[in-house]
């Protein structure tokens, strides 16, 4: 029987094929008629999205579709759920704000996904994404964890009590302190 859990080494089985060039990555997959996606990401750490104009991107060569956060909301698509719910050390559930697949209103980190372009080639999708005009209203942001935890820090999630998701403990503190 294989032993699993905290502190038990996990034997990796996929390394050999990737280290020897025999592995397949998603970028290696090429099927007839396949489309390619390129995600436009936020350059801001915290900002409201005032508007998105994707008309020029939609008119670009090879573009099949452009989707924004508004499309996600209008189509009733859910977000990305947290895969592991925990309670904090006081027994309170962790805060789980919505994580939409495309942000409809407020970006909360550099790289937040704002739109996706679907095109016949990856280059066409990337080039078209550069034609999307996003009007951002930058908001105050924190550049460090210490700053984010201060009482005057801007809130990342409006429905949260603070910027702390949860304060969690696991294991034997006394044994670790020895």
Coordinates of C-alpha atoms in Angstrom, one line a residue:
X1 CA 0.0 0.0 0.0
X2 CA 1.3 3.5 -0.9
X3 CA 1.6 5.8 2.0
X4 CA 0.3 9.3 1.4
X5 CA 0.0 12.5 3.5
X6 CA 2.0 15.4 4.9
X7 CA 5.7 14.6 5.1
X8 CA 5.5 11.6 2.7
X9 CA 7.6 11.9 -0.5
X10 CA 5.5 11.9 -3.7
X11 CA 7.2 9.9 -6.4
X12 CA 6.9 11.7 -9.7
X13 CA 6.2 9.5 -12.7
X14 CA 6.0 12.1 -15.5
X15 CA 9.5 13.6 -15.3
X16 CA 11.4 11.2 -17.5
X17 CA 9.4 11.7 -20.6
X18 CA 9.5 15.5 -20.3
X19 CA 13.2 15.7 -19.5
X20 CA 14.0 13.6 -22.5
X21 CA 11.9 15.5 -24.9
X22 CA 9.3 12.7 -25.3
X23 CA 6.5 14.5 -23.5
X24 CA 3.5 16.2 -25.1
X25 CA 2.5 19.7 -24.0
X26 CA -0.7 21.3 -24.9
X27 CA 1.2 23.6 -27.3
X28 CA 2.3 20.4 -29.2
X29 CA -1.3 19.5 -30.0
X30 CA -2.3 20.4 -33.5
X31 CA -5.6 19.2 -34.9
X32 CA -7.2 20.1 -38.3
X33 CA -9.5 23.0 -38.0
X34 CA -8.5 23.9 -34.4
X35 CA -8.9 27.4 -33.2
X36 CA -6.5 29.2 -30.9
X37 CA -7.1 31.4 -27.9
X38 CA -5.2 34.4 -26.5
X39 CA -6.2 36.0 -23.2
X40 CA -5.9 39.7 -22.7
X41 CA -4.7 40.4 -19.2
X42 CA -4.9 43.5 -16.9
X43 CA -1.8 45.7 -16.6
X44 CA -3.2 47.0 -13.3
X45 CA -3.0 45.6 -9.8
X46 CA -6.4 47.0 -9.0
X47 CA -8.8 48.8 -11.3
X48 CA -12.4 49.2 -12.3
X49 CA -13.2 48.3 -15.9
X50 CA -15.2 51.2 -17.2
X51 CA -15.6 49.8 -20.8
X52 CA -14.2 47.3 -23.2
X53 CA -14.4 47.9 -27.0
X54 CA -13.6 44.8 -29.0
X55 CA -14.9 45.9 -32.4
X56 CA -11.4 46.3 -33.9
X57 CA -10.4 42.9 -32.6
X58 CA -13.5 41.2 -34.0
X59 CA -12.7 42.7 -37.4
X60 CA -9.1 41.5 -37.4
X61 CA -8.0 38.7 -39.8
X62 CA -8.7 35.2 -38.7
X63 CA -10.7 36.2 -35.6
X64 CA -13.7 33.9 -34.8
X65 CA -14.9 35.5 -31.6
X66 CA -14.0 37.8 -28.7
X67 CA -15.4 37.2 -25.2
X68 CA -15.4 39.6 -22.2
X69 CA -16.5 39.3 -18.6
X70 CA -19.8 40.8 -19.6
X71 CA -20.4 37.9 -22.0
X72 CA -19.5 35.5 -19.2
X73 CA -22.1 37.1 -16.9
X74 CA -24.8 37.4 -19.7
X75 CA -24.3 33.7 -20.5
X76 CA -24.6 32.7 -16.9
X77 CA -21.2 31.0 -16.8
X78 CA -19.9 30.3 -13.3
X79 CA -16.5 31.1 -12.0
X80 CA -13.5 29.2 -10.8
X81 CA -14.4 27.5 -7.5
X82 CA -11.9 27.0 -4.7
X83 CA -10.8 23.4 -4.7
X84 CA -10.2 23.1 -1.0
X85 CA -12.4 24.8 1.7
X86 CA -10.8 25.2 5.1
X87 CA -11.7 26.9 8.3
X88 CA -9.4 29.3 10.1
X89 CA -7.9 28.6 13.5
X90 CA -11.0 30.2 15.1
X91 CA -13.4 27.9 13.2
X92 CA -14.6 30.5 10.7
X93 CA -15.0 29.5 7.1
X94 CA -12.5 31.0 4.7
X95 CA -13.7 33.8 2.5
X96 CA -14.5 32.6 -1.0
X97 CA -15.3 35.5 -3.3
X98 CA -16.4 34.9 -6.9
X99 CA -13.5 34.2 -9.3
X100 CA -15.0 34.7 -12.8
X101 CA -13.3 33.1 -15.7
X102 CA -13.2 36.6 -17.3
X103 CA -13.4 39.7 -15.1
X104 CA -16.5 41.7 -15.7
X105 CA -15.9 44.7 -13.5
X106 CA -12.9 45.0 -11.2
X107 CA -9.4 43.6 -11.8
X108 CA -7.6 42.6 -8.6
X109 CA -4.1 41.7 -9.7
X110 CA -1.8 42.3 -12.6
X111 CA -2.6 39.6 -15.1
X112 CA -6.3 39.3 -14.2
X113 CA -8.0 37.9 -17.3
X114 CA -10.1 40.6 -19.1
X115 CA -11.0 39.1 -22.5
X116 CA -10.2 36.2 -24.7
X117 CA -9.8 36.2 -28.5
X118 CA -10.5 33.0 -30.5
X119 CA -8.8 33.0 -33.9
X120 CA -7.6 30.6 -36.6
X121 CA -4.0 31.0 -35.5
X122 CA -2.3 31.9 -32.2
X123 CA -0.6 34.9 -33.8
X124 CA -3.9 36.2 -35.1
X125 CA -5.4 35.8 -31.7
X126 CA -2.5 37.6 -30.0
X127 CA -2.5 40.4 -32.6
X128 CA -6.2 40.9 -32.3
X129 CA -6.0 41.1 -28.5
X130 CA -3.8 44.2 -28.9
X131 CA -6.7 45.9 -30.7
X132 CA -9.1 45.5 -27.7
X133 CA -9.5 48.9 -26.0
X134 CA -10.1 48.6 -22.3
X135 CA -10.8 51.8 -20.3
X136 CA -9.6 51.3 -16.7
X137 CA -10.1 53.4 -13.7
X138 CA -7.0 52.6 -11.5
X139 CA -7.7 52.0 -7.8
X140 CA -5.3 52.0 -4.9
X141 CA -3.3 48.8 -4.5
X142 CA -0.8 47.2 -2.2
X143 CA 2.6 46.0 -3.2
X144 CA 3.4 43.9 -0.2
X145 CA 1.6 41.5 2.2
X146 CA 2.5 43.8 5.2
X147 CA 0.9 46.8 3.4
X148 CA -2.2 44.7 2.5
X149 CA -2.7 43.7 6.1
X150 CA -2.6 47.3 7.5
X151 CA -5.9 48.8 8.7
X152 CA -5.7 51.5 6.0
X153 CA -5.1 49.1 3.1
X154 CA -7.6 49.2 0.2
X155 CA -9.9 46.2 0.3
X156 CA -9.3 43.7 -2.5
X157 CA -12.7 42.1 -2.0
X158 CA -15.6 44.3 -0.9
X159 CA -17.5 41.5 0.8
X160 CA -14.5 40.5 3.0
X161 CA -13.8 41.8 6.5
X162 CA -10.1 42.4 5.6
X163 CA -7.5 41.3 3.1
X164 CA -6.8 38.2 5.1
X165 CA -8.5 35.2 3.5
X166 CA -7.9 33.0 6.6
X167 CA -5.4 32.3 9.3
X168 CA -4.8 28.6 9.3
X169 CA -2.7 26.2 11.4
X170 CA -1.9 22.6 10.7
X171 CA 0.5 20.3 12.5
X172 CA 2.2 20.2 15.9
X173 CA 3.4 23.7 16.7
X174 CA 5.4 22.6 19.8
X175 CA 7.3 20.0 17.8
X176 CA 8.1 22.6 15.1
X177 CA 9.3 25.1 17.7
X178 CA 11.7 22.6 19.3

